PDB file of C-alpha atoms and ligand atoms in Angstrom:
ATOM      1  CA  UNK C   1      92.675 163.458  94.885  1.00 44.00           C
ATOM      2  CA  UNK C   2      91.805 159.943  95.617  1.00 46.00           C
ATOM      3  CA  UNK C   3      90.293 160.551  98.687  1.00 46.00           C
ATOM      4  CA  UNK C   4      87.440 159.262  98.284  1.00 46.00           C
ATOM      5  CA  UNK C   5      88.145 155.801  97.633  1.00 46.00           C
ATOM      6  CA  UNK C   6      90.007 155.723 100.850  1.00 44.00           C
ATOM      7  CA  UNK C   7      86.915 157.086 102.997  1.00 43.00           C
ATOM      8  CA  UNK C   8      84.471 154.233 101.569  1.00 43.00           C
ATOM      9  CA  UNK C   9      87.378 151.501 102.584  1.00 42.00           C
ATOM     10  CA  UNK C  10      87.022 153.055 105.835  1.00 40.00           C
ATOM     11  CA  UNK C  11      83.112 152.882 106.373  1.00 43.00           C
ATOM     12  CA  UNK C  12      83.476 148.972 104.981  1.00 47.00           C
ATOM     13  CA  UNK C  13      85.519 148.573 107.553  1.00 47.00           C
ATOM     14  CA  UNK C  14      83.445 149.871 110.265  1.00 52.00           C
ATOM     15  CA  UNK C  15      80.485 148.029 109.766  1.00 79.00           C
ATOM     16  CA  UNK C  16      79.705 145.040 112.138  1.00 90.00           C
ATOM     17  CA  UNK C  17      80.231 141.846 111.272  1.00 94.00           C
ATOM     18  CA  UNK C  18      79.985 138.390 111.443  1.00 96.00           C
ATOM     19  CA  UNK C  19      83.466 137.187 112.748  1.00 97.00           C
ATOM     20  CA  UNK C  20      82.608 133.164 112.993  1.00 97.00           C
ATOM     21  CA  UNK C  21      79.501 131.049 112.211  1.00 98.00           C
ATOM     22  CA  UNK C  22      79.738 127.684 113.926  1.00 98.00           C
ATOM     23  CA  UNK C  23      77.410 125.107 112.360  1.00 97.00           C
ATOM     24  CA  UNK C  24      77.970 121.045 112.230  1.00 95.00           C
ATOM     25  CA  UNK C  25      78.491 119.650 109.027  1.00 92.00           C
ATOM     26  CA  UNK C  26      76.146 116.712 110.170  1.00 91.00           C
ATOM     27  CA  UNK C  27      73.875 116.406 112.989  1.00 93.00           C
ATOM     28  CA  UNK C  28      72.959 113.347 114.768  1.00 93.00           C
ATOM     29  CA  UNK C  29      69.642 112.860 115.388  1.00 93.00           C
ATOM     30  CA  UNK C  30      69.805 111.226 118.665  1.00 92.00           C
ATOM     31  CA  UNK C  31      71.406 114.093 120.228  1.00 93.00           C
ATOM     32  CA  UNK C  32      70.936 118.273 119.977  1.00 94.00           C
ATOM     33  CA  UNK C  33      73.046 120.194 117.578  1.00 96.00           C
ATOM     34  CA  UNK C  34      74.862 123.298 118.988  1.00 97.00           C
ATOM     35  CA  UNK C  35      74.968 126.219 116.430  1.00 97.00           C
ATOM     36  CA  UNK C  36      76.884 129.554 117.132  1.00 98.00           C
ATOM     37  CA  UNK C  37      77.017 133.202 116.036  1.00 98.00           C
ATOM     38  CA  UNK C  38      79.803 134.867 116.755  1.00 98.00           C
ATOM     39  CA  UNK C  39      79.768 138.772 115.629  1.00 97.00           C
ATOM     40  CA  UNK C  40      81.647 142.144 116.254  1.00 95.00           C
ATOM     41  CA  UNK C  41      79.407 145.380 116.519  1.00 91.00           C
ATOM     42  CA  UNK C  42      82.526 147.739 116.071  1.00 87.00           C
ATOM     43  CA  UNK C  43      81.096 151.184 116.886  1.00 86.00           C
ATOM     44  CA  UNK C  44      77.174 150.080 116.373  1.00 89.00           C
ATOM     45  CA  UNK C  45      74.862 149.450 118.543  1.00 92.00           C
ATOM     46  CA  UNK C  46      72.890 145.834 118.619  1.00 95.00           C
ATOM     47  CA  UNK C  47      69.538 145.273 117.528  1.00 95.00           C
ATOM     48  CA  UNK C  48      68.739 141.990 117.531  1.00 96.00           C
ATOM     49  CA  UNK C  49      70.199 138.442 116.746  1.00 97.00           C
ATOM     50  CA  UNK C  50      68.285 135.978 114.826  1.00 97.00           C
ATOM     51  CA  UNK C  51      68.607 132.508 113.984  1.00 97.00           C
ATOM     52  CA  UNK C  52      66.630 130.676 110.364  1.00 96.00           C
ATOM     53  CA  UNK C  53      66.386 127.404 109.276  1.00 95.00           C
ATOM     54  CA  UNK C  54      66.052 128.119 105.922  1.00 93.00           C
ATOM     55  CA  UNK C  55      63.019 130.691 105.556  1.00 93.00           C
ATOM     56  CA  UNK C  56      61.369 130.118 109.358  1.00 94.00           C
ATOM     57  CA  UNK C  57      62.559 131.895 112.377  1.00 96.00           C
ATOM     58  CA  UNK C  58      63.513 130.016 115.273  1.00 95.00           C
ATOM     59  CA  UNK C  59      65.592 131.934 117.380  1.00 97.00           C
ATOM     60  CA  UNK C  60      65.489 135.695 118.130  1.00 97.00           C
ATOM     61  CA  UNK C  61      67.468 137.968 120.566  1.00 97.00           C
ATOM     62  CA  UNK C  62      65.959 141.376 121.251  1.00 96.00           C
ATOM     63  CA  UNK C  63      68.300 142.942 124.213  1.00 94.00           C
ATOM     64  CA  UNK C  64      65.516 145.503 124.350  1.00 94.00           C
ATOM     65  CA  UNK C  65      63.072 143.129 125.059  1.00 94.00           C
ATOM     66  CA  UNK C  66      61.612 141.053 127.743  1.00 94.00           C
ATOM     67  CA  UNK C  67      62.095 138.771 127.618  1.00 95.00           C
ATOM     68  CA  UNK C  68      65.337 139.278 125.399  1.00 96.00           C
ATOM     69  CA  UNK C  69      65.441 135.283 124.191  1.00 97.00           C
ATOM     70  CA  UNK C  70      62.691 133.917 122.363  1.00 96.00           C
ATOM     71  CA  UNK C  71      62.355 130.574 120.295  1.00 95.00           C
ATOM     72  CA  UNK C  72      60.031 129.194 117.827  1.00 93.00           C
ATOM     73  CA  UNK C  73      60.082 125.471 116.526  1.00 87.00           C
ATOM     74  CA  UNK C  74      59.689 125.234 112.926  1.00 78.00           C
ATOM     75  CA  UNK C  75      58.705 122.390 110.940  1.00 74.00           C
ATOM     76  CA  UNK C  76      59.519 119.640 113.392  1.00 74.00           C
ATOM     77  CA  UNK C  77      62.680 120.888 114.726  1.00 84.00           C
ATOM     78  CA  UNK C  78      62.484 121.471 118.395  1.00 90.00           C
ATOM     79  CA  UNK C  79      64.808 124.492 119.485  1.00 94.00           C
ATOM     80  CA  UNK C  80      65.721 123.446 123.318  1.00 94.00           C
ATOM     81  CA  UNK C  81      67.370 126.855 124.588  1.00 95.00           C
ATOM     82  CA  UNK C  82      69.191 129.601 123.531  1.00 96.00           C
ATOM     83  CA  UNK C  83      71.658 132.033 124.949  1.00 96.00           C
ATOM     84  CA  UNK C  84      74.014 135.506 124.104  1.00 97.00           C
ATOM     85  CA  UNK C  85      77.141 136.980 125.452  1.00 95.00           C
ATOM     86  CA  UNK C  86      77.904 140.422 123.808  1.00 93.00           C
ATOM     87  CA  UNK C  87      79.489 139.288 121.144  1.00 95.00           C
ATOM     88  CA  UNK C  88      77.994 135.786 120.462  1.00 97.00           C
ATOM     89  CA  UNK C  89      74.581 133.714 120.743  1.00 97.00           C
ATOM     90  CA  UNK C  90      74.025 129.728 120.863  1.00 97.00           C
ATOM     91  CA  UNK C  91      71.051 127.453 119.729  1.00 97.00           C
ATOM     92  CA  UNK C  92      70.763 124.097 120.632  1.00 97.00           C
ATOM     93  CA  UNK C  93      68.149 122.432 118.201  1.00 95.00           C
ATOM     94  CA  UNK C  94      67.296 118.845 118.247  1.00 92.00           C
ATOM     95  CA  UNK C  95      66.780 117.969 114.441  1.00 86.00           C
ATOM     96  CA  UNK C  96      64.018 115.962 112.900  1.00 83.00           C
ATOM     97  CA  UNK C  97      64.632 111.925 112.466  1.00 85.00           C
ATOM     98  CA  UNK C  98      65.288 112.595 108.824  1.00 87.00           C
ATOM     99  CA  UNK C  99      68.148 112.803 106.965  1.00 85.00           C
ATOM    100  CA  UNK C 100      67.371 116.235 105.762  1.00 87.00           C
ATOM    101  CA  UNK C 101      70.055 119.091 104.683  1.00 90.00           C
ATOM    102  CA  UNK C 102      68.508 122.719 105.858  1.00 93.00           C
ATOM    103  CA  UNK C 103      70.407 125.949 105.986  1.00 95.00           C
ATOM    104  CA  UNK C 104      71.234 127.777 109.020  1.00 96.00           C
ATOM    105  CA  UNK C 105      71.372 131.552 109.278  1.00 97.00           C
ATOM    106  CA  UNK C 106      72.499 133.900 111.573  1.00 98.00           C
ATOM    107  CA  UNK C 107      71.192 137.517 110.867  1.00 97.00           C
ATOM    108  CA  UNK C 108      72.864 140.564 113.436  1.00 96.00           C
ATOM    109  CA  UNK C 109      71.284 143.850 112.924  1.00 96.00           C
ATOM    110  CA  UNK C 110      72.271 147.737 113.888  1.00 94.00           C
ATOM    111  CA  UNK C 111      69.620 149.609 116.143  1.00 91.00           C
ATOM    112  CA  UNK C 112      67.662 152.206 113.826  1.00 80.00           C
ATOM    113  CA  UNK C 113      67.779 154.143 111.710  1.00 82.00           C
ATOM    114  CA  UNK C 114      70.354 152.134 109.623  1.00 81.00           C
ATOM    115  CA  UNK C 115      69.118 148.770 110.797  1.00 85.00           C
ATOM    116  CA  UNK C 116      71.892 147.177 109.071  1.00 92.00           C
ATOM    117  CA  UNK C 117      72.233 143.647 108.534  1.00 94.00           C
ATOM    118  CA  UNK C 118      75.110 141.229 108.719  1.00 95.00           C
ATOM    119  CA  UNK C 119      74.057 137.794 107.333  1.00 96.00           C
ATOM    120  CA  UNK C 120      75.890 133.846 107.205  1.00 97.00           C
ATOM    121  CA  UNK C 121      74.416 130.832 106.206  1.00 98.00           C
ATOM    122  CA  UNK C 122      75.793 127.194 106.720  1.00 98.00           C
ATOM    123  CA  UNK C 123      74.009 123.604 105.815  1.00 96.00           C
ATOM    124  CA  UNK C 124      73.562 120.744 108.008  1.00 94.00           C
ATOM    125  CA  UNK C 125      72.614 117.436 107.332  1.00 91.00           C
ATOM    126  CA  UNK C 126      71.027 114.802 109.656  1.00 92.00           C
ATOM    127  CA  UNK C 127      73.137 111.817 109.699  1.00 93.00           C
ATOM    128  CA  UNK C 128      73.702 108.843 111.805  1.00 94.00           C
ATOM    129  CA  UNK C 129      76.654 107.220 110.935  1.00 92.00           C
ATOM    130  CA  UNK C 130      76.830 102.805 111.502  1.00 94.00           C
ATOM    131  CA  UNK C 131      79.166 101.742 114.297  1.00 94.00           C
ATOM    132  CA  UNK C 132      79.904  98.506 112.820  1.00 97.00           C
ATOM    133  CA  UNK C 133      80.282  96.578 109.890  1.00 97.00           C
ATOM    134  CA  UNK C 134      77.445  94.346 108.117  1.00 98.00           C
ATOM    135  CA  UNK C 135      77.152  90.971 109.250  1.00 98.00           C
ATOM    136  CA  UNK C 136      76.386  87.772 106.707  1.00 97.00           C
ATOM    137  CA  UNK C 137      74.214  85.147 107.901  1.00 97.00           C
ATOM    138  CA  UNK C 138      74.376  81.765 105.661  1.00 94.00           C
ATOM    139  CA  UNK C 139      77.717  81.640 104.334  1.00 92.00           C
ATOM    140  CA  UNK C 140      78.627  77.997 105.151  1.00 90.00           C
ATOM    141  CA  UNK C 141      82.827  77.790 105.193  1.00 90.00           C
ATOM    142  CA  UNK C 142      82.153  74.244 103.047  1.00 91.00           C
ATOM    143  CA  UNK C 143      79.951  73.848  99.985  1.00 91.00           C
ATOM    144  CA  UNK C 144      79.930  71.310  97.290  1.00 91.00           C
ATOM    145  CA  UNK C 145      79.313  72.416  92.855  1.00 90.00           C
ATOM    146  CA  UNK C 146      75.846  72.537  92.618  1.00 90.00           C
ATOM    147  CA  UNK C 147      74.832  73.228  96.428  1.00 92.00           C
ATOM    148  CA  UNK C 148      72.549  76.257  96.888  1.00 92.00           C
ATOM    149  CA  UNK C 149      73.558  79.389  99.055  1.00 92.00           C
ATOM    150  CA  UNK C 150      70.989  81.417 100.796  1.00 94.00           C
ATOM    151  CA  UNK C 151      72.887  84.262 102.155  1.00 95.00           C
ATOM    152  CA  UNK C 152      71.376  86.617 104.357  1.00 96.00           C
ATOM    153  CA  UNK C 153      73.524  90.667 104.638  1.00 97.00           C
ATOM    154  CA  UNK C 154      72.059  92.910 107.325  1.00 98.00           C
ATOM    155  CA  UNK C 155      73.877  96.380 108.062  1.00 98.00           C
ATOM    156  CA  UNK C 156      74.190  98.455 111.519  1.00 97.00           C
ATOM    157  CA  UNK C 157      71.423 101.407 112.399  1.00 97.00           C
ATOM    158  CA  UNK C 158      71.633 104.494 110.381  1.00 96.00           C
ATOM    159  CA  UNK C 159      70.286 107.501 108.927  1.00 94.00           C
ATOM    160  CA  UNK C 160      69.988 107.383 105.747  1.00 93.00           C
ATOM    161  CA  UNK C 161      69.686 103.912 105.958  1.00 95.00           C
ATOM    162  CA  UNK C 162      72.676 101.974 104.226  1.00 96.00           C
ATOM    163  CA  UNK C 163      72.031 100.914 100.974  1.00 95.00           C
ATOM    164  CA  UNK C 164      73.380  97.363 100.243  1.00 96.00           C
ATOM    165  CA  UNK C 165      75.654  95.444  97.705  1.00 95.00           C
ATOM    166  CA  UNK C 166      76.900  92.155  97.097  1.00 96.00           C
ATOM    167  CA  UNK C 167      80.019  90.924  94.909  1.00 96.00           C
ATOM    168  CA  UNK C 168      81.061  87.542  94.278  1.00 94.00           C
ATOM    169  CA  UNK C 169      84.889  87.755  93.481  1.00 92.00           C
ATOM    170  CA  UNK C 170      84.840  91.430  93.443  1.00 93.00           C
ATOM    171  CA  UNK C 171      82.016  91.466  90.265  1.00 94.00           C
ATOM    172  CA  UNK C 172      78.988  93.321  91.847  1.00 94.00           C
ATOM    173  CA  UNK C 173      75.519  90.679  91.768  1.00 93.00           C
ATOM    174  CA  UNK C 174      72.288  92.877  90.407  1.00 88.00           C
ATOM    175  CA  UNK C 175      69.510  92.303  92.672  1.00 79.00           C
ATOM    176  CA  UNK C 176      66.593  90.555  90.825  1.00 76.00           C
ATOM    177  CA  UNK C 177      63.166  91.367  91.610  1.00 71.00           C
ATOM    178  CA  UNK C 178      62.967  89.686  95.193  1.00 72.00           C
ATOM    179  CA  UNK C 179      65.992  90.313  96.343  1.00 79.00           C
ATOM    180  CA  UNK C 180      66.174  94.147  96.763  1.00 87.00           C
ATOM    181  CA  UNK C 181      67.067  96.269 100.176  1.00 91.00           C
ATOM    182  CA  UNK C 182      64.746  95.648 102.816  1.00 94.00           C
ATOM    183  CA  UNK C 183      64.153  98.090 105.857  1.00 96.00           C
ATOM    184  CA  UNK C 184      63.611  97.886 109.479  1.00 96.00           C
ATOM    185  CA  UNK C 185      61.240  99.168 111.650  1.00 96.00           C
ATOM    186  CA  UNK C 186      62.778 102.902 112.421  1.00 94.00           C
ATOM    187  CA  UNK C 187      64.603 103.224 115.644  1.00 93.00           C
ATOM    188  CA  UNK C 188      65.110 106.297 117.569  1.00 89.00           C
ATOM    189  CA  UNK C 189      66.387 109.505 115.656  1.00 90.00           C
ATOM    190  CA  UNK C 190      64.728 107.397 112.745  1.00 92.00           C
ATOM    191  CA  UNK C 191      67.720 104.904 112.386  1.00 95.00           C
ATOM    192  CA  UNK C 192      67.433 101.848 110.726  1.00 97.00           C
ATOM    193  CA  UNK C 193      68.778  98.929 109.856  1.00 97.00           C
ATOM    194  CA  UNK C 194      68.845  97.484 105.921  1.00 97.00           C
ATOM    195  CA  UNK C 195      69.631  93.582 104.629  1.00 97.00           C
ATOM    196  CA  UNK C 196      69.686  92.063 101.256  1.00 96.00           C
ATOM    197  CA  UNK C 197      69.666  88.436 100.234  1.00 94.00           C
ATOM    198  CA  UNK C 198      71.909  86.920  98.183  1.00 94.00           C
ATOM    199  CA  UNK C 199      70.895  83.144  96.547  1.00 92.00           C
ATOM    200  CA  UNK C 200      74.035  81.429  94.976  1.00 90.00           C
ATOM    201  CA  UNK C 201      74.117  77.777  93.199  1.00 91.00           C
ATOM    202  CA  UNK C 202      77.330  76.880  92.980  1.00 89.00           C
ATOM    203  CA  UNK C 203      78.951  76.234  89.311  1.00 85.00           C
ATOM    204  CA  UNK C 204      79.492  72.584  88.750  1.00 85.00           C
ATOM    205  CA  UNK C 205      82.433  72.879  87.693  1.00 83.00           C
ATOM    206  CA  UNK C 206      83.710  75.041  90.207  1.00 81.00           C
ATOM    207  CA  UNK C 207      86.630  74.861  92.297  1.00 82.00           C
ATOM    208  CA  UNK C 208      89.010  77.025  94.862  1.00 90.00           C
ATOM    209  CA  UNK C 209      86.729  79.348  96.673  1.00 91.00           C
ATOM    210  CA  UNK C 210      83.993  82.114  96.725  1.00 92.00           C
ATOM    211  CA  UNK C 211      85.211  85.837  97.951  1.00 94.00           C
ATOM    212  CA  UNK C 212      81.720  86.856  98.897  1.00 95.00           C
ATOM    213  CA  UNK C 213      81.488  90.702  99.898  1.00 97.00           C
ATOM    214  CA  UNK C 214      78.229  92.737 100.928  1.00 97.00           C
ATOM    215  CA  UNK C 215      78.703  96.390 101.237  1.00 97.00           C
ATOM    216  CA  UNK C 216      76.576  98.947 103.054  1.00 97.00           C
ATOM    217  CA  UNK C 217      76.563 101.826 101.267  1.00 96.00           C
ATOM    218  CA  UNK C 218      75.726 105.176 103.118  1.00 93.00           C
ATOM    219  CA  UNK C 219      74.641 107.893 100.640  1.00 88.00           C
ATOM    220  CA  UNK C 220      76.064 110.406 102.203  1.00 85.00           C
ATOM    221  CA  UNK C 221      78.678 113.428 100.172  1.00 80.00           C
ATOM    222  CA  UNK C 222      81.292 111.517 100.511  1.00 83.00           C
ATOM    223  CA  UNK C 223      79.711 107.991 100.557  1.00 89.00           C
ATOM    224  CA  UNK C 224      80.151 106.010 103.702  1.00 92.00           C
ATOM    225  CA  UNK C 225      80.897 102.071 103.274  1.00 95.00           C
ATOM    226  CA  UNK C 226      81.133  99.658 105.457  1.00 97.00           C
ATOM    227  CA  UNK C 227      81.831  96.068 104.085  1.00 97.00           C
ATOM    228  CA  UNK C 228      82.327  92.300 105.239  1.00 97.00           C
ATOM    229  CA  UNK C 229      84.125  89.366 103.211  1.00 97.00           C
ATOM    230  CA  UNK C 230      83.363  85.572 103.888  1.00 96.00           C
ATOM    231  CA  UNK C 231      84.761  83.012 102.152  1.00 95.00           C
ATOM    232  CA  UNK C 232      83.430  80.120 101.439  1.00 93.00           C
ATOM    233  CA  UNK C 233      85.444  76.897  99.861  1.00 93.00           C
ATOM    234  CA  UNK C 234      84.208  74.846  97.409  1.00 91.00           C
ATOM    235  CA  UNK C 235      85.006  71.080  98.008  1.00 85.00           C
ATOM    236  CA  UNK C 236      85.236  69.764  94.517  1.00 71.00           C
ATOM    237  CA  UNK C 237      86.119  66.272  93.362  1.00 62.00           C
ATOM    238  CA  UNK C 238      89.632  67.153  92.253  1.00 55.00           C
ATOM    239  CA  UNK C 239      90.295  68.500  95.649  1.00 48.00           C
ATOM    240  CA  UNK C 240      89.104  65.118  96.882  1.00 48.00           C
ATOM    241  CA  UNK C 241      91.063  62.604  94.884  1.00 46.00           C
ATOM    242  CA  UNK C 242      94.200  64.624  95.467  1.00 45.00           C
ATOM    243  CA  UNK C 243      93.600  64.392  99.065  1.00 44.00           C
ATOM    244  CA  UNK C 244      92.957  60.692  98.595  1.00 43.00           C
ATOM    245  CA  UNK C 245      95.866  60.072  96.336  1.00 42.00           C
ATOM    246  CA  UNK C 246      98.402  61.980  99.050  1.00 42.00           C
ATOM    247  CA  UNK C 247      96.832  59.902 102.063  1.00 41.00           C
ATOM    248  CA  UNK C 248      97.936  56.923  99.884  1.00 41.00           C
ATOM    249  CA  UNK C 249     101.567  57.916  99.555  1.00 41.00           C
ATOM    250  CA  UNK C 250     101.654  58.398 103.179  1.00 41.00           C
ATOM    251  CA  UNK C 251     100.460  55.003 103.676  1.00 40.00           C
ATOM    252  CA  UNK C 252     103.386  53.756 101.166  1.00 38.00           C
ATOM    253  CA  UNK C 253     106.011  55.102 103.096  1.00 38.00           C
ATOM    254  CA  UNK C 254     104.583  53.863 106.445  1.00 38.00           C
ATOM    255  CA  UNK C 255     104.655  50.516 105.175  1.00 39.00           C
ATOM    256  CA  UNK C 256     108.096  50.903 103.828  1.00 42.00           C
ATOM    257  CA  UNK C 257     109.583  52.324 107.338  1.00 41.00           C
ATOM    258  CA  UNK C 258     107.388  49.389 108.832  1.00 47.00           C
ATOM    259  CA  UNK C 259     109.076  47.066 106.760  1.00 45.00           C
ATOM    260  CA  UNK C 260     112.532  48.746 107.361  1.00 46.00           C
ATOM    261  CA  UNK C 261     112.220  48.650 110.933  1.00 48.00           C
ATOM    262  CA  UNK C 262     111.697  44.653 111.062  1.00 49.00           C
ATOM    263  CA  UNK C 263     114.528  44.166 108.952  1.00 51.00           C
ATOM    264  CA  UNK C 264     117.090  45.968 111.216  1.00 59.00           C
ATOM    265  CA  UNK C 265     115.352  44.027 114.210  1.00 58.00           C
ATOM    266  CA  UNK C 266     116.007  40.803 112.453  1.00 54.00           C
ATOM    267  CA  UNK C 267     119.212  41.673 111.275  1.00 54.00           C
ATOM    268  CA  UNK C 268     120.574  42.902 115.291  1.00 63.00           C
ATOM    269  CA  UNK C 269     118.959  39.658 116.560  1.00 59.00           C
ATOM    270  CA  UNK C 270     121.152  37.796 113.965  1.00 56.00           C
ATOM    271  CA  UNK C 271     124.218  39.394 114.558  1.00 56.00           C
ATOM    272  CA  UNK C 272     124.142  39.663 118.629  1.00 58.00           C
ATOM    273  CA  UNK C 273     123.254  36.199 118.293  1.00 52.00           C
ATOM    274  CA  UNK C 274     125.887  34.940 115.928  1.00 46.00           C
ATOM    275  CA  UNK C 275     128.399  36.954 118.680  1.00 44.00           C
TER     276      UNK C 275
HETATM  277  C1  NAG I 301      58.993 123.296 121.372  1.00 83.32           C
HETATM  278  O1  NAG I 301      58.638 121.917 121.465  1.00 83.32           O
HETATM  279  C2  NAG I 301      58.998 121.339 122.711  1.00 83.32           C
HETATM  280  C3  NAG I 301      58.677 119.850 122.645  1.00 83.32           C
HETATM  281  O2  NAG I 301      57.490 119.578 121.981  1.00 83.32           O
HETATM  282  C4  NAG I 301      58.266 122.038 123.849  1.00 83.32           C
HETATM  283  O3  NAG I 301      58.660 121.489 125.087  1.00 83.32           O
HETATM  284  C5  NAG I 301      58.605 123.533 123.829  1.00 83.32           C
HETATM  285  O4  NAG I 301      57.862 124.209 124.790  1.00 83.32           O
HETATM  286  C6  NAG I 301      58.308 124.119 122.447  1.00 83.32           C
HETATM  287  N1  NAG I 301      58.793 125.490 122.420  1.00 83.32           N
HETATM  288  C7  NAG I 301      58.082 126.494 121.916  1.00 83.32           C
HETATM  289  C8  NAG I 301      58.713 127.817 121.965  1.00 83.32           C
HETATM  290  O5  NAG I 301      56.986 126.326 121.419  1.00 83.32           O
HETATM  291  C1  NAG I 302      67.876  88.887 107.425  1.00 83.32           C
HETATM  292  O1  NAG I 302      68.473  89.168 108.690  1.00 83.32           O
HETATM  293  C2  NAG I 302      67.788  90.179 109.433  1.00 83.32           C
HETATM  294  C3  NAG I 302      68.616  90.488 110.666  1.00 83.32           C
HETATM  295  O2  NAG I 302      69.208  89.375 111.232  1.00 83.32           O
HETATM  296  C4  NAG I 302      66.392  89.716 109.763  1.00 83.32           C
HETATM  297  O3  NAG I 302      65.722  90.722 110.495  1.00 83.32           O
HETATM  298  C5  NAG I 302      65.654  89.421 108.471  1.00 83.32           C
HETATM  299  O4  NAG I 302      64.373  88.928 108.750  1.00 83.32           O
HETATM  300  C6  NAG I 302      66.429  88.423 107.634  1.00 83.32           C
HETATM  301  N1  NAG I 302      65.746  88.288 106.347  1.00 83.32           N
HETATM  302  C7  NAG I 302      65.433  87.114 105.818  1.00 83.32           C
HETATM  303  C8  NAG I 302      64.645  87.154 104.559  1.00 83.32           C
HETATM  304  O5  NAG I 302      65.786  86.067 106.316  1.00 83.32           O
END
């Protein structure tokens, strides 16, 4: 009696399939990605493989063909070669100097008359990731209250480019009008580099010192942030006059061990020459 629900397991089961799609997460646009379908064809016979980035075509494998491997450059993508075993086919596709997110599919179909069709899809994103941390230009080690800072945050190359923040003792500085994000000129793969200025006057009545942080800020899922601290003391007048008042103490006690020291000298000459 239940049959039936046995038999249509069994024709599931049966059908090809794709057993592994291999697509990067992220792509870096200085170098070509390498995409792979991996598929089984159980008792069917193959048809054709074909590769989409999103809607366009750019990859097709047509054993009956010749030739059996054709590609097709869509929308700035340039597809550099392609190549199938029986159960798998690669891509290599250099992707556009954008940070763009397209979908990748991999479509395996039966010979006719079924021409069935097994499907995946994965996403990649162009990214270029910085190799190093920002770098501040400006931040003197020594200011005075009052004294103006002119500090200058540039991050590495990337794509996106990295978005940038500053903080002054961890509270985050809005950028006024002049002062936003600025861009390079786009390397290859499209990378760039980003700085910000940051203009401080110091309190007046400030003392200790600055914690001064810029943060580049990749908007990226997750975010990627790099980050630099320099600190930067603030000579203030209390710090001077204890410095002062200290370097007089020392002076006190020189004077006294000075002092000391002739007295014992005049004190041995006395006695070795009362002997
Ligand atoms: C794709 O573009 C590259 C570079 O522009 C070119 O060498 C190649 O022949 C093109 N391929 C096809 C199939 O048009
Ligand atoms: C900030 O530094 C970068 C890199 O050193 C430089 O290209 C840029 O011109 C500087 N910006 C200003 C306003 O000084």
């Amino acid at each position: 009696m239940k049959i039936f629900p046995l038999i249509t397991l069994c024709v599931i089961t049966s059908a090809h399939k794709i057993t592994q799609l291999k697509v990067p997460l992220y792509a870096d646009p200085r170098r070509a990605a390498e995409l792979s379908c991996h598929f089984e064809m159980e008792d069917q016979k193959l048809h054709s493989v074909k590769w989409y980035r999103d809607t366009q075509e750019i990859f097709r494998y047509n054993p009956s063909q010749n030739p059996p491997i054709r590609l097709y450059n869509a929308s700035g993508i340039i597809v550099q070669s392609g190549d199938c075993q029986t159960d798998s086919c690669l891509v290599r596709v250099m992707p556009p100097p954008l940070a763009t997110r397209a979908a990748y599919t991999c479509e395996v179909s039966t010979e006719g008359p079924k021409f069935q069709i097994a499907r995946q899809t994965k996403h990649m994103t162009v990214v270029a990731m910085p190799e190093k941390d920002p770098v501040i230009i400006g931040a003197r080690k020594l200011v005075r209250p009052g004294e103006q800072l002119h500090l200058n945050c540039t991050s590495d190359y990337s794509l996106p480019p990295s978005d940038i923040n500053w903080y002054i003792d961890n509270e985050l500085q809005k950028p006024g009008v002049w002062q936003r994000t600025e861009l390079s000129a786009p390397e290859l793969g499209g990378l760039r580099a980003s700085w910000r200025i940051l203009r401080i006057v110091v309190p007046p009545t400030a003392s200790g010192a600055l914690h001064v942080r810029c943060e580049a800020i990749l908007l990226v899922e997750p975010p990627v942030i790099r980050d630099v601290t320099a600190i930067v003391t603030i000579h203030s007048r209390t710090q001077l006059s204890k410095y002062v008042s200290n370097a007089g103490s020392a002076a006190g006690v020189c004077i006294f061990l000075w002092i000391t020291l002739i007295l014992n000298d005049f004190i041995n000459t006395l006695m070795s020459g009362s002997l």
